CSV table of C-alpha atoms in Angstrom, one decimal:
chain,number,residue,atom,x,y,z
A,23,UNK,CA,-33.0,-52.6,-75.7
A,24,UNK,CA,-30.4,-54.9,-74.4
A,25,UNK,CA,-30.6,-56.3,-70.9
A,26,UNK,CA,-27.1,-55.1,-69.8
A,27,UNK,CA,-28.1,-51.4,-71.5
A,28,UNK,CA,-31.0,-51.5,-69.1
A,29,UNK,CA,-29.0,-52.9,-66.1
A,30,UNK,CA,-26.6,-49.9,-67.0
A,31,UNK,CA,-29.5,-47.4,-66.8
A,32,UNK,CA,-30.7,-48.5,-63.4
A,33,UNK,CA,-27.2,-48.5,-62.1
A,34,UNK,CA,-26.7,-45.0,-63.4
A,35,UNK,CA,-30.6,-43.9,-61.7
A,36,UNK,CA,-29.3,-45.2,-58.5
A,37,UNK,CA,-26.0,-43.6,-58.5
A,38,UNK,CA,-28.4,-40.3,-59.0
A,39,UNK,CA,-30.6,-41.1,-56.3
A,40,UNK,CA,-27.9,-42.1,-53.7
A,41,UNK,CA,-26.3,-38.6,-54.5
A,42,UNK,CA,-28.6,-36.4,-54.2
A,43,UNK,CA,-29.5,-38.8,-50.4
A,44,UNK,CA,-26.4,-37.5,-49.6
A,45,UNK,CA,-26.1,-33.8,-50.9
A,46,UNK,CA,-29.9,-33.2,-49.0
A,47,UNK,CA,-28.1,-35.0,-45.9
A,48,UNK,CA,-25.7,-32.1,-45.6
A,49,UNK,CA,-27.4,-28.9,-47.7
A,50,UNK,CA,-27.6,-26.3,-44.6
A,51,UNK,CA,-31.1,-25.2,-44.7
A,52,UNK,CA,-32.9,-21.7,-43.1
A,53,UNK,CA,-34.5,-24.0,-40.3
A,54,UNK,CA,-37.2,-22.0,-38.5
A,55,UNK,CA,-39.6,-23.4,-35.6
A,56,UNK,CA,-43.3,-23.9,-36.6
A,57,UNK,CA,-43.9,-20.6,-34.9
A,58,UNK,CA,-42.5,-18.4,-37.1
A,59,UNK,CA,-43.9,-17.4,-40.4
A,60,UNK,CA,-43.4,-15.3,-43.4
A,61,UNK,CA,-45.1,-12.2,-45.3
A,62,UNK,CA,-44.9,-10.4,-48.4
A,63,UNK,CA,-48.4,-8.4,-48.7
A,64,UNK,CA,-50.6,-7.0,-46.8
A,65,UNK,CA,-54.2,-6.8,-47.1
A,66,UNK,CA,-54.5,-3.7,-47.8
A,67,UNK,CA,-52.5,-0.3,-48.9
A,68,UNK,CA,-53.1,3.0,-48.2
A,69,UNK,CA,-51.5,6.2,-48.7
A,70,UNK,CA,-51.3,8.9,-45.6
A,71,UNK,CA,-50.4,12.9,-46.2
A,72,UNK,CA,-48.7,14.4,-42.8
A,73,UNK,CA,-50.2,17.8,-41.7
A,74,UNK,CA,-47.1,19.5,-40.2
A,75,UNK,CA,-47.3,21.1,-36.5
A,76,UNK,CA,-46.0,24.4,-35.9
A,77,UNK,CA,-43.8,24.4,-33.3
A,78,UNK,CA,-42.6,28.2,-32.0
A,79,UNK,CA,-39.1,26.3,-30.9
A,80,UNK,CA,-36.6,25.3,-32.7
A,81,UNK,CA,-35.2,22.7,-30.0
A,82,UNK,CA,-34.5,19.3,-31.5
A,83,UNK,CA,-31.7,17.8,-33.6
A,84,UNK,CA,-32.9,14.5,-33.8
A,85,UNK,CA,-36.5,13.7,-32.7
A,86,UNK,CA,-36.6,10.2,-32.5
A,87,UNK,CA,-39.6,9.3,-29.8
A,88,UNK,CA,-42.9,11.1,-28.8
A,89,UNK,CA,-45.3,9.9,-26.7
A,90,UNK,CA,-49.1,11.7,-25.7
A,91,UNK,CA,-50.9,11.0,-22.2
A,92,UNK,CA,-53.8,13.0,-21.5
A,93,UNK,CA,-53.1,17.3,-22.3
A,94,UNK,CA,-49.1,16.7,-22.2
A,95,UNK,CA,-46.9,15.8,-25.2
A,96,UNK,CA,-42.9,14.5,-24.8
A,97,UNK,CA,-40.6,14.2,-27.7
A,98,UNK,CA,-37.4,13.0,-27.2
A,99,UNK,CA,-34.4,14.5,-28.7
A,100,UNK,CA,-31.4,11.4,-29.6
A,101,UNK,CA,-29.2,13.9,-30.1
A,102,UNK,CA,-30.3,16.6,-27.4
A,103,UNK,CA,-27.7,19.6,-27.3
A,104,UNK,CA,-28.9,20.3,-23.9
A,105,UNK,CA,-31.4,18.1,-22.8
A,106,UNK,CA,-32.6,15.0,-24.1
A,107,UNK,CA,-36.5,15.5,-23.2
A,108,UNK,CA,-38.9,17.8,-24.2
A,109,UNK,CA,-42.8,18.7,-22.7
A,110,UNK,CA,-44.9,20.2,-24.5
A,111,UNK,CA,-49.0,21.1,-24.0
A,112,UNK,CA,-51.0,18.9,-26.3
A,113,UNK,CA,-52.9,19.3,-28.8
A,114,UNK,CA,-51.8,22.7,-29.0
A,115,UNK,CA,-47.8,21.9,-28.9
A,116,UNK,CA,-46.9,24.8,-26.8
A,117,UNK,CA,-43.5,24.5,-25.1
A,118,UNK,CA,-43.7,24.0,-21.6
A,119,UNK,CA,-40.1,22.7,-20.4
A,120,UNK,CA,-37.0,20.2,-20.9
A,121,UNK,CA,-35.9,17.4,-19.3
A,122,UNK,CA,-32.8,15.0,-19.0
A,123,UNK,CA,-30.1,17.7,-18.3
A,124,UNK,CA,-27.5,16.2,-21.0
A,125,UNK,CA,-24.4,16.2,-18.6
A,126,UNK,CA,-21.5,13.9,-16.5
A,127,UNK,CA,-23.1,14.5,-12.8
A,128,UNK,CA,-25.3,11.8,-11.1
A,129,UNK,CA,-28.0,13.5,-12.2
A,130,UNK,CA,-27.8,14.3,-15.6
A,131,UNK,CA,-27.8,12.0,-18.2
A,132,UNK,CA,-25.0,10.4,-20.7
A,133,UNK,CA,-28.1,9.1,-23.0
A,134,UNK,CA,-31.7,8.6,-23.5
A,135,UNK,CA,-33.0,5.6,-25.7
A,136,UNK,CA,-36.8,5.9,-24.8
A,137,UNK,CA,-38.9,6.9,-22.4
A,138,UNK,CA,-42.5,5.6,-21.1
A,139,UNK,CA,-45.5,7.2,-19.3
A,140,UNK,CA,-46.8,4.8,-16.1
A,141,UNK,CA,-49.3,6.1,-13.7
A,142,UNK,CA,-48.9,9.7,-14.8
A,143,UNK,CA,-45.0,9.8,-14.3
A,144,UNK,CA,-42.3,9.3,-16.6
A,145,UNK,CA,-39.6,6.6,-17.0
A,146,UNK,CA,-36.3,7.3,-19.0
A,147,UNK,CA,-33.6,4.7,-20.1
A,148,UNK,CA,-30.0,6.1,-19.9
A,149,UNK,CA,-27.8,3.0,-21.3
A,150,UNK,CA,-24.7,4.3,-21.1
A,151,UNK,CA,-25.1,5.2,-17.8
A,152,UNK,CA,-27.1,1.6,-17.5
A,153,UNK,CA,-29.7,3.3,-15.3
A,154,UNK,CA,-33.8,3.9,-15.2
A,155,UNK,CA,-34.9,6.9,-13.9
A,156,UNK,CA,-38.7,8.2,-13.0
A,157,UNK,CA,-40.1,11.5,-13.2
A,158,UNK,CA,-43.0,13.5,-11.7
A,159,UNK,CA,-44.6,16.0,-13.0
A,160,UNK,CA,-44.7,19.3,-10.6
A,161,UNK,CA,-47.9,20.8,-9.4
A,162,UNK,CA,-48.5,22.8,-11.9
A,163,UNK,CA,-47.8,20.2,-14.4
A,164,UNK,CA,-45.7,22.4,-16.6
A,165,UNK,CA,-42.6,20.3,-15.7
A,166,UNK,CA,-41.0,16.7,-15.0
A,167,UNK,CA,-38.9,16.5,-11.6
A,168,UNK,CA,-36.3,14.0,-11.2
A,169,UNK,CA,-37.8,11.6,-8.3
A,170,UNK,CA,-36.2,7.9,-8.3
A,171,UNK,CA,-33.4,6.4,-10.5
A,172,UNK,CA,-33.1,2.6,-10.4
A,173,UNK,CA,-29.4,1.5,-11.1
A,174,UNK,CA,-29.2,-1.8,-13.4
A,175,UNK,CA,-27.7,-5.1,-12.4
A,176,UNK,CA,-24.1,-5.2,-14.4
A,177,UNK,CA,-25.3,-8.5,-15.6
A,178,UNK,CA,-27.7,-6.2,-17.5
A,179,UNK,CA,-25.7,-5.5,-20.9
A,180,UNK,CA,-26.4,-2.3,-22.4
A,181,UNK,CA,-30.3,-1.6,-22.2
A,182,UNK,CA,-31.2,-0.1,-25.3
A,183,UNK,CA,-34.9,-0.1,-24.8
A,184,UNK,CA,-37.4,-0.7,-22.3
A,185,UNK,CA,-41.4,-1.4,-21.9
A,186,UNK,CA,-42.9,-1.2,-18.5
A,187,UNK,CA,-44.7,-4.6,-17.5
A,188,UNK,CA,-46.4,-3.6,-14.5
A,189,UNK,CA,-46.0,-1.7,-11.6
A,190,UNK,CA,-42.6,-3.4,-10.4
A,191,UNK,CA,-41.5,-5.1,-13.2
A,192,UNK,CA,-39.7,-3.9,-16.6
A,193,UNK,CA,-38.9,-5.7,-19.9
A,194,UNK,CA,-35.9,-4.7,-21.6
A,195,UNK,CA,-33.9,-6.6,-24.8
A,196,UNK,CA,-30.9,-9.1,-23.7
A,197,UNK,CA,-27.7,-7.7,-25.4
A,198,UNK,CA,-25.7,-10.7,-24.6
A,199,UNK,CA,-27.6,-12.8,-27.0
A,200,UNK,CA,-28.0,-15.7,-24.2
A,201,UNK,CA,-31.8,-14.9,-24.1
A,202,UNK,CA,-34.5,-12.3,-26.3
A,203,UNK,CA,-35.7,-10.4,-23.2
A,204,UNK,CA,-35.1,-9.4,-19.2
A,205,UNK,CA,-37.9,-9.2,-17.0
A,206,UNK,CA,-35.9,-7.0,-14.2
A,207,UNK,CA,-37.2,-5.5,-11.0
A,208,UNK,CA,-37.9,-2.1,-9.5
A,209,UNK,CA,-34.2,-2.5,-7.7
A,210,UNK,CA,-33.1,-3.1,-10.6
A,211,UNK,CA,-32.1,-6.9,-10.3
A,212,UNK,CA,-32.8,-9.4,-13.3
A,213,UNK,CA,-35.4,-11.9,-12.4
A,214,UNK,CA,-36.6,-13.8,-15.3
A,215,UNK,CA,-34.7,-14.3,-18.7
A,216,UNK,CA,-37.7,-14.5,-21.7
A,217,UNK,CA,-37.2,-17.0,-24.8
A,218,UNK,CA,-34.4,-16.9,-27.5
A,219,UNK,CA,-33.4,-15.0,-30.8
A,220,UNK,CA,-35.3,-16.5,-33.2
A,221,UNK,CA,-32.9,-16.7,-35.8
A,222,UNK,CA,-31.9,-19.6,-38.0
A,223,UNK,CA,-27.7,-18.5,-37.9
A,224,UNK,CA,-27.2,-21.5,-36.4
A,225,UNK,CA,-23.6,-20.7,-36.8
A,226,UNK,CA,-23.7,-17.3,-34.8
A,227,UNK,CA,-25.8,-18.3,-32.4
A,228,UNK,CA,-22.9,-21.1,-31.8
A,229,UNK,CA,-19.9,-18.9,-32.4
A,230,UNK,CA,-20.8,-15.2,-32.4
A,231,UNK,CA,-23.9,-14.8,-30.1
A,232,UNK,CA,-23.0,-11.5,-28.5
A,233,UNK,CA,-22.4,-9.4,-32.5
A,234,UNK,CA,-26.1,-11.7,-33.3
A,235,UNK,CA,-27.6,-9.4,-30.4
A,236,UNK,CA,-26.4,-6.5,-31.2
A,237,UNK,CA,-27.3,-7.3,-35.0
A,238,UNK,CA,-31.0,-8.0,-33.5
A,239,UNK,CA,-31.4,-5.2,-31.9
A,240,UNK,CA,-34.9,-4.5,-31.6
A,241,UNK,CA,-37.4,-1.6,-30.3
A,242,UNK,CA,-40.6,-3.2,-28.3
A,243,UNK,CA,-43.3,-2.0,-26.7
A,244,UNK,CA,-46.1,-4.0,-24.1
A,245,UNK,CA,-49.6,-3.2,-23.7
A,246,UNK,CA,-50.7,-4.4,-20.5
A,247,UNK,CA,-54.6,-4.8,-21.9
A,248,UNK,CA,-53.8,-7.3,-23.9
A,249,UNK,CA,-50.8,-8.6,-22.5
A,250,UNK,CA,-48.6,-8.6,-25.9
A,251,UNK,CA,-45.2,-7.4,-26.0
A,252,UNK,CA,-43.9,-6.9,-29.5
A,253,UNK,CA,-40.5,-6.4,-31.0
A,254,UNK,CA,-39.4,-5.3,-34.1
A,255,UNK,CA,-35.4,-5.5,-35.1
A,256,UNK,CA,-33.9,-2.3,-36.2
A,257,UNK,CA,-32.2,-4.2,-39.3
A,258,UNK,CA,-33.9,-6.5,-41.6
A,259,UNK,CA,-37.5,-7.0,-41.4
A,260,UNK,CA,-38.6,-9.3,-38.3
A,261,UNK,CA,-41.6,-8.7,-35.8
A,262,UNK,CA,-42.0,-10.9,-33.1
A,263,UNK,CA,-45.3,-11.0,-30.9
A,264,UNK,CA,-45.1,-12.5,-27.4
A,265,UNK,CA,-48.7,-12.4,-26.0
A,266,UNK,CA,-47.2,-12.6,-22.0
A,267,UNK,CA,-50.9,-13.7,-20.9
A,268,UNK,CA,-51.3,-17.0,-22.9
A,269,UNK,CA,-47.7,-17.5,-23.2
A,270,UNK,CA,-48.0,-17.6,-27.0
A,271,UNK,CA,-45.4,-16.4,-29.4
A,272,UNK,CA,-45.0,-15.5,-33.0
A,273,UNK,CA,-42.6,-14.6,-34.9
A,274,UNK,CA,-43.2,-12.8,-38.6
A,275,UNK,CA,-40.1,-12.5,-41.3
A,276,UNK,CA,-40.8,-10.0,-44.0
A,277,UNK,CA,-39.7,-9.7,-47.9
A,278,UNK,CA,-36.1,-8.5,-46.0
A,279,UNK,CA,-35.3,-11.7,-44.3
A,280,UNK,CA,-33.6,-11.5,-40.7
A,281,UNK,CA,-31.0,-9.0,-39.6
A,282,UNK,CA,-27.9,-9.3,-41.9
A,283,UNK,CA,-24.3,-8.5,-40.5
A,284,UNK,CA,-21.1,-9.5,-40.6
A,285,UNK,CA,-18.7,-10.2,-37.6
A,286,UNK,CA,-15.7,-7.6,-37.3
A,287,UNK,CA,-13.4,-7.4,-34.2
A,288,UNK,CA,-15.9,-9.6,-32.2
A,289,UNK,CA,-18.8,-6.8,-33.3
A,290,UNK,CA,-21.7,-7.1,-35.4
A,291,UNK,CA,-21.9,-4.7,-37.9
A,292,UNK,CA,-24.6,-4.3,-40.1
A,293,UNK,CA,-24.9,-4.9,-44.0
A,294,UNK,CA,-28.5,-5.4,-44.8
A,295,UNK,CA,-31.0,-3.1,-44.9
A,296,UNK,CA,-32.5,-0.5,-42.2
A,297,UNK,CA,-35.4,-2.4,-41.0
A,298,UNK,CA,-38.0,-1.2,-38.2
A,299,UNK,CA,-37.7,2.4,-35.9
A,300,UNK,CA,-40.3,2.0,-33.5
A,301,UNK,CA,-43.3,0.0,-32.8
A,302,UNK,CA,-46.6,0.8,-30.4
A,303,UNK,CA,-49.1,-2.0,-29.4
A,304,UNK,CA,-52.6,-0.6,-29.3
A,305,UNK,CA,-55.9,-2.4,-27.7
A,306,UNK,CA,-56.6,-3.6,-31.2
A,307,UNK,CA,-52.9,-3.8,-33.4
A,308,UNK,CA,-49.6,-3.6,-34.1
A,309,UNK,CA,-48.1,-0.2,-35.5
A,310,UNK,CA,-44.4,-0.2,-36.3
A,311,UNK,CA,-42.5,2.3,-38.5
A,312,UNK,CA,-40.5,0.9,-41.5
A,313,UNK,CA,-37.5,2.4,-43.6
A,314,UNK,CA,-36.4,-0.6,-46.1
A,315,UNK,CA,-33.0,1.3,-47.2
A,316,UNK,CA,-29.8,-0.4,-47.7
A,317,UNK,CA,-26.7,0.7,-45.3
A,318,UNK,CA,-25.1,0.3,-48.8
A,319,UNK,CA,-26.9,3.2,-50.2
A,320,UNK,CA,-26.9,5.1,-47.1
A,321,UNK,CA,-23.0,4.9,-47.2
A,322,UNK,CA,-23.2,5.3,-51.0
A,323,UNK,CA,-25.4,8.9,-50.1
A,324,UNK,CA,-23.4,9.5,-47.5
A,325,UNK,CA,-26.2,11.8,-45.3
A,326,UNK,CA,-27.9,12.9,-48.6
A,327,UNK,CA,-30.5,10.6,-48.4
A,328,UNK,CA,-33.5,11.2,-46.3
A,329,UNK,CA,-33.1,9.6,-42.3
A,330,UNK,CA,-36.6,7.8,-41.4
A,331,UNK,CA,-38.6,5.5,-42.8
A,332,UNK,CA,-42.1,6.0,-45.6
A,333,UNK,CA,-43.8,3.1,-44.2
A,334,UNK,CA,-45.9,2.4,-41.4
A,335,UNK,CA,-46.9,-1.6,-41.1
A,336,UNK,CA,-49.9,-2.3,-39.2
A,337,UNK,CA,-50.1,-6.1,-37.7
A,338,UNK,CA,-52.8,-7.8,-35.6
A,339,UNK,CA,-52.1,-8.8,-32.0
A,340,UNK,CA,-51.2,-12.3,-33.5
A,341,UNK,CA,-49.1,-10.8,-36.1
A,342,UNK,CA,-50.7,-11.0,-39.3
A,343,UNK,CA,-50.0,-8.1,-41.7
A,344,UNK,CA,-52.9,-5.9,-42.0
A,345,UNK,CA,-52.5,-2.8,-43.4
A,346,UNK,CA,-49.4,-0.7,-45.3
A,347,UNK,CA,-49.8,3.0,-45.2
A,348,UNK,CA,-47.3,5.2,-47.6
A,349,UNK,CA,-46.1,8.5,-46.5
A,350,UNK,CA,-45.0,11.4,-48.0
A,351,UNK,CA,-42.9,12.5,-45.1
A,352,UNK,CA,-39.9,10.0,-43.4
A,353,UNK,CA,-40.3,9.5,-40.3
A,354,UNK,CA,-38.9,7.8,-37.0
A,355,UNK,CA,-41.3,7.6,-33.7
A,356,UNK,CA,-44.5,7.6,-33.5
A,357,UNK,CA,-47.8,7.5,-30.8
A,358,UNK,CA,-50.8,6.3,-32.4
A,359,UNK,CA,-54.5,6.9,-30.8
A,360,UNK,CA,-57.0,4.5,-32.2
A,361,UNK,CA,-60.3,6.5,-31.0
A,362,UNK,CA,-59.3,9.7,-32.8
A,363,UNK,CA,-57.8,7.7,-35.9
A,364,UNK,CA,-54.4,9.8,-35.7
A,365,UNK,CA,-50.6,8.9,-36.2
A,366,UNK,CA,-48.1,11.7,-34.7
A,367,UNK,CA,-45.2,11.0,-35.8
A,368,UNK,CA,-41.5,12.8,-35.9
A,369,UNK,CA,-39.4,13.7,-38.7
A,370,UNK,CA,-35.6,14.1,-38.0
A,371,UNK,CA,-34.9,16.1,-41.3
A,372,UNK,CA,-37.1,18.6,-40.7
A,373,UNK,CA,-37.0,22.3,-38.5
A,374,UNK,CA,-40.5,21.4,-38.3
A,375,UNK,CA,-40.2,17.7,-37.2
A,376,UNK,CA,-43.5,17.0,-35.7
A,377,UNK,CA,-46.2,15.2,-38.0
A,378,UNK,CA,-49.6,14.1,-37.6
A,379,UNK,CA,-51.7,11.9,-39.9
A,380,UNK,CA,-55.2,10.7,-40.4
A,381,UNK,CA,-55.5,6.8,-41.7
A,382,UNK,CA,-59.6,6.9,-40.5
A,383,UNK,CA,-61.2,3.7,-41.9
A,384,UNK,CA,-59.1,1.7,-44.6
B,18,UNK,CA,-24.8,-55.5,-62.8
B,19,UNK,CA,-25.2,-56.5,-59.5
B,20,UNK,CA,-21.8,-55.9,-58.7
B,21,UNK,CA,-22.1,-52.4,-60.0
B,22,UNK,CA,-24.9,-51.6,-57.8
B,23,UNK,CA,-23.4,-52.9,-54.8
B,24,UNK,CA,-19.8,-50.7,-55.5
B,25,UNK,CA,-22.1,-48.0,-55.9
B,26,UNK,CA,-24.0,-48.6,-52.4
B,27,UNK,CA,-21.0,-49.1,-50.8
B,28,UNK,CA,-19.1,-46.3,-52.1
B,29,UNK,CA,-22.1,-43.7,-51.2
B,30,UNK,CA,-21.9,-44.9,-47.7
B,31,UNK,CA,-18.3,-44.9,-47.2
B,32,UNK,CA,-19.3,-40.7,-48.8
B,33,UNK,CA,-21.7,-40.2,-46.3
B,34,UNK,CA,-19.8,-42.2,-43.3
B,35,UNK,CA,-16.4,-39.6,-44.2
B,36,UNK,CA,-18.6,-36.6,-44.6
B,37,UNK,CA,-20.4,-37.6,-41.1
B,38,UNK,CA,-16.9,-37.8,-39.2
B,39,UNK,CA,-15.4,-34.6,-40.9
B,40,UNK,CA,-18.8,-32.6,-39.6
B,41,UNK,CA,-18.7,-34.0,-36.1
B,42,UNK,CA,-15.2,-33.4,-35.6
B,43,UNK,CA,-16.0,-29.6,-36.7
B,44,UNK,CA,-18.5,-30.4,-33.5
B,45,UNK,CA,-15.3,-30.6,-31.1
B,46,UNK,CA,-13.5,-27.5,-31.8
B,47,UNK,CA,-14.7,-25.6,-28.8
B,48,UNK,CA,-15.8,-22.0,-29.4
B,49,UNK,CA,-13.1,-20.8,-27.2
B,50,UNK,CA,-10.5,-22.3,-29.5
B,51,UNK,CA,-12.1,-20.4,-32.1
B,52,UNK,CA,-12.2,-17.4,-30.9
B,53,UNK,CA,-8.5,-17.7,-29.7
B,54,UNK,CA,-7.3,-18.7,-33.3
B,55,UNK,CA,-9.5,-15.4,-35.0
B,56,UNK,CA,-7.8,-13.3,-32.1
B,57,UNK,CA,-4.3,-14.7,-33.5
B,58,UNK,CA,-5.3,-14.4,-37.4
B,59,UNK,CA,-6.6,-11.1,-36.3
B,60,UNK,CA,-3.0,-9.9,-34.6
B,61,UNK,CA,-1.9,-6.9,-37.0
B,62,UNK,CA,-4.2,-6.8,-39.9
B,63,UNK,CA,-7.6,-6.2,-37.3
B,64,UNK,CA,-9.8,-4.0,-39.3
B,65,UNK,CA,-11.1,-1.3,-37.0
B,66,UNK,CA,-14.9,-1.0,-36.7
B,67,UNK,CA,-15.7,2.8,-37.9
B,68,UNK,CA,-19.1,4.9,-37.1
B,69,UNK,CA,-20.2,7.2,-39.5
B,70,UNK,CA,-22.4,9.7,-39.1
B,71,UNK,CA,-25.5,10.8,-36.3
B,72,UNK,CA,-28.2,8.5,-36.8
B,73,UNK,CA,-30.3,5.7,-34.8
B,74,UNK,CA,-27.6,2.8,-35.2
B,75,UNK,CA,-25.8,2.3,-31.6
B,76,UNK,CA,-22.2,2.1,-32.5
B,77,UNK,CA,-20.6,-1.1,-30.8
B,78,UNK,CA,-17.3,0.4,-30.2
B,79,UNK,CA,-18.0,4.2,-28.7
B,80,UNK,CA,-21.6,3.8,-28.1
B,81,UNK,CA,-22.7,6.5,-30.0
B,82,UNK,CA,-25.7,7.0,-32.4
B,83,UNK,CA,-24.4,6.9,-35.9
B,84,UNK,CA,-26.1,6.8,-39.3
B,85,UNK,CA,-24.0,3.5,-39.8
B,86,UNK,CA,-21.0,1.4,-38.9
B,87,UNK,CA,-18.4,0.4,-41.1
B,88,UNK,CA,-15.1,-2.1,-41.2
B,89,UNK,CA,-11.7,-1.0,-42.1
B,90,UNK,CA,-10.1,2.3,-42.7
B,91,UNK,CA,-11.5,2.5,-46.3
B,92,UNK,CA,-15.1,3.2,-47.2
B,93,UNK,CA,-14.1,1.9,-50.6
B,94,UNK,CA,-16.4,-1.5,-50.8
B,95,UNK,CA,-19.5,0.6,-49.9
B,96,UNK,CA,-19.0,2.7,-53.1
């Protein structure tokens, strides 16, 4: 081979090399922080039949939470014609009252995204009214009274959910997109903003923070025990895990990637998939209801298709996928009790919407 | 050959240098100017947001509960 031929060559390899310097100089790549980490599996899969309760009431058009403390049962009705709460006896699911007069006076209520049991009372979280508001139960415990309603700071942006961090303190999402979570007082007043959406949008977290929020909006849920507070977004498939006691947090990104959505009219509007519906940290895991459809086909279907989701994930209190249980009913909320090994859970698209499974020992 | 290799150095940083500036400019343009010029882009072709449906997605513009949001007066794309 000729000198010059070979000069040529090298000339040509370095042209190559400088270009591709400069192309991984300016690729935009997903950049995530060493926290966060992504799953496809989990260890194990496991599929769960539902035993369906009988209920002598028809009173629910969308049951979308239910939570168990002690002989009582509430399920809460998104939709609620009437009234937004219901009590029931437990285990025997006899009707016992409603709760959260649906209504425009002070004290009714314009919405309910969730409620929580504290100290054997009840919390409810009326965002369009912005306000929190606790109920006792009566003496003879056959029905919740209205005692206290805290009214949120306006610098509060629409609550959609809320965990209860101790006895003066709640946790609820930030809607603005400035920060990932509120730590807000018994009056109502913000005190503490909590870490950042952990997303890697670097361009909407610069130009169109408040449609990212609202794109990664996210059901949680806080187990004092242990001290972790875990979110899971209601588009796409992430879970985050704050542990509030060593200040440690994680962040998991399943198969689905991070909430997808495009900006319209300064709003977020979603194009992904239909990620997580609820989420419960036990003493020992991570529960969290999946769906995994695409707004696509639910358009496509156009209320044909099934509302809830076939999958519940089960993480450990670090995060790590553990378990994947199949169901053959869709469901939405649901209140897990390790010691008696028993999921109940709510199905929206049923007259009888209230479920219960067994997932005993994997 | 030599000369060759130096053009080519030369040109690749000249690349990088113009690439560099054009970025960093993009770095000035506040967020408010941005948000101003979509406003005026916007002006009589907005595409209205539309919630469809009673589901578990809160809809940004009414704040209800809809099965999902759409853009535009067309469900068209979706199908």
């Amino acid at each position: 081979m000729l000198p010059k031929d070979t000069a040529l060559k090298s000339g040509v390899s370095f042209l190559f090399l400088c270009l591709l310097f400069l192309f991984s100089c300016n690729n935009s790549h997903k950049e995530y922080g060493k926290n966060v980490f992504s799953y496809s599996g989990f260890l194990q899969e496991k599929e769960l039949r539902g035993e369906v309760i009988e209920l002598d009431t028809a009173l629910f058009r969308y049951p979308f939470r239910i939570r168990i403390e002690g002989d009582k049962a509430v399920v809460m009705d998104l939709h609620g014609s009437e009234h937004y709460g219901h009590l029931f006896q437990y285990p025997s699911f006899r009707y016992l009252s409603s709760f959260g007069r649906r209504g425009d006076s002070p004290t009714e209520m314009l919405s309910m995204e969730n409620f929580r049991f504290h100290n054997h009372k009840v919390w409810t979280l009326d965002a369009n009214k912005s306000e929190l508001t606790r109920l006792d139960f009566s003496s003879s415990g056959d029905s919740l009274l209205r005692e206290e309603t805290v009214t949120l700071d306006e610098d509060i942006l629409r609550p959609l959910d809320f965990a209860i961090y101790n006895d003066t303190t709640f946790v609820i999402p930030d809607y603005s997109g400035e920060s990932r979570f509120l730590k807000v007082n018994c009056k109502g007043k913000l005190i503490e903003k909590i870490g950042a959406i952990p997303t890697a949008n670097e361009k909407a977290l610069q130009q169109a923070r408040p449609a990212l929020a609202q794109a990664w909006r996210s059901f949680l849920d806080y187990n004092p025990h242990n001290g972790v507070l875990a979110a899971v977004t209601q588009l796409g498939e992430v879970v985050e895990v704050y542990n509030l006691k060593d200040s440690t947090h994680v962040v998991r990104i399943g198969e689905h990637d991070e909430p997808e959505f495009k900006v319209s009219d300064g709003y977020g509007i979603p194009t992904g998939i239909m990620g997580f519906s609820d989420v419960q940290v036990t003493d020992s895991a991570i529960y969290a209801v999946f769906h995994g459809t695409s707004f696509k086909e639910i358009a496509r279907q156009s209320g044909k298709l099934p509302d809830g989701g076939k999958y519940i994930y089960v993480f450990s209190l670090k995060g790590e996928p553990l378990y994947k249980y199949v169901l053959d009913h869709y469901i939405y909320g649901i209140w897990v009790d390790e010691a008696t090994k028993t999921i109940m859970a709510t199905d929206v698209n049923s007259d009888q919407p209230i479920l219960k499974f067994c997932f005993g020992s994997v | 050959m030599k000369k060759l290799s130096v053009f080519l150095f030369l040109l690749c940083i000249v690349a990088i240098g113009a690439i560099k500036k054009q970025s960093s400019h993009q770095d000035k343009v506040s967020s408010l100017l941005l948000y101003n010029i979509e406003a005026l882009a916007a002006g009589e072709t907005m595409r209205p947001v539309r919630c469809l449906g009673r589901g578990s997605i809160d809809c940004p513009a009414s704040h209800d509960k809809v099965d999902y949001v759409a853009e535009g007066y067309s469900l068209e794309k979706w199908r």
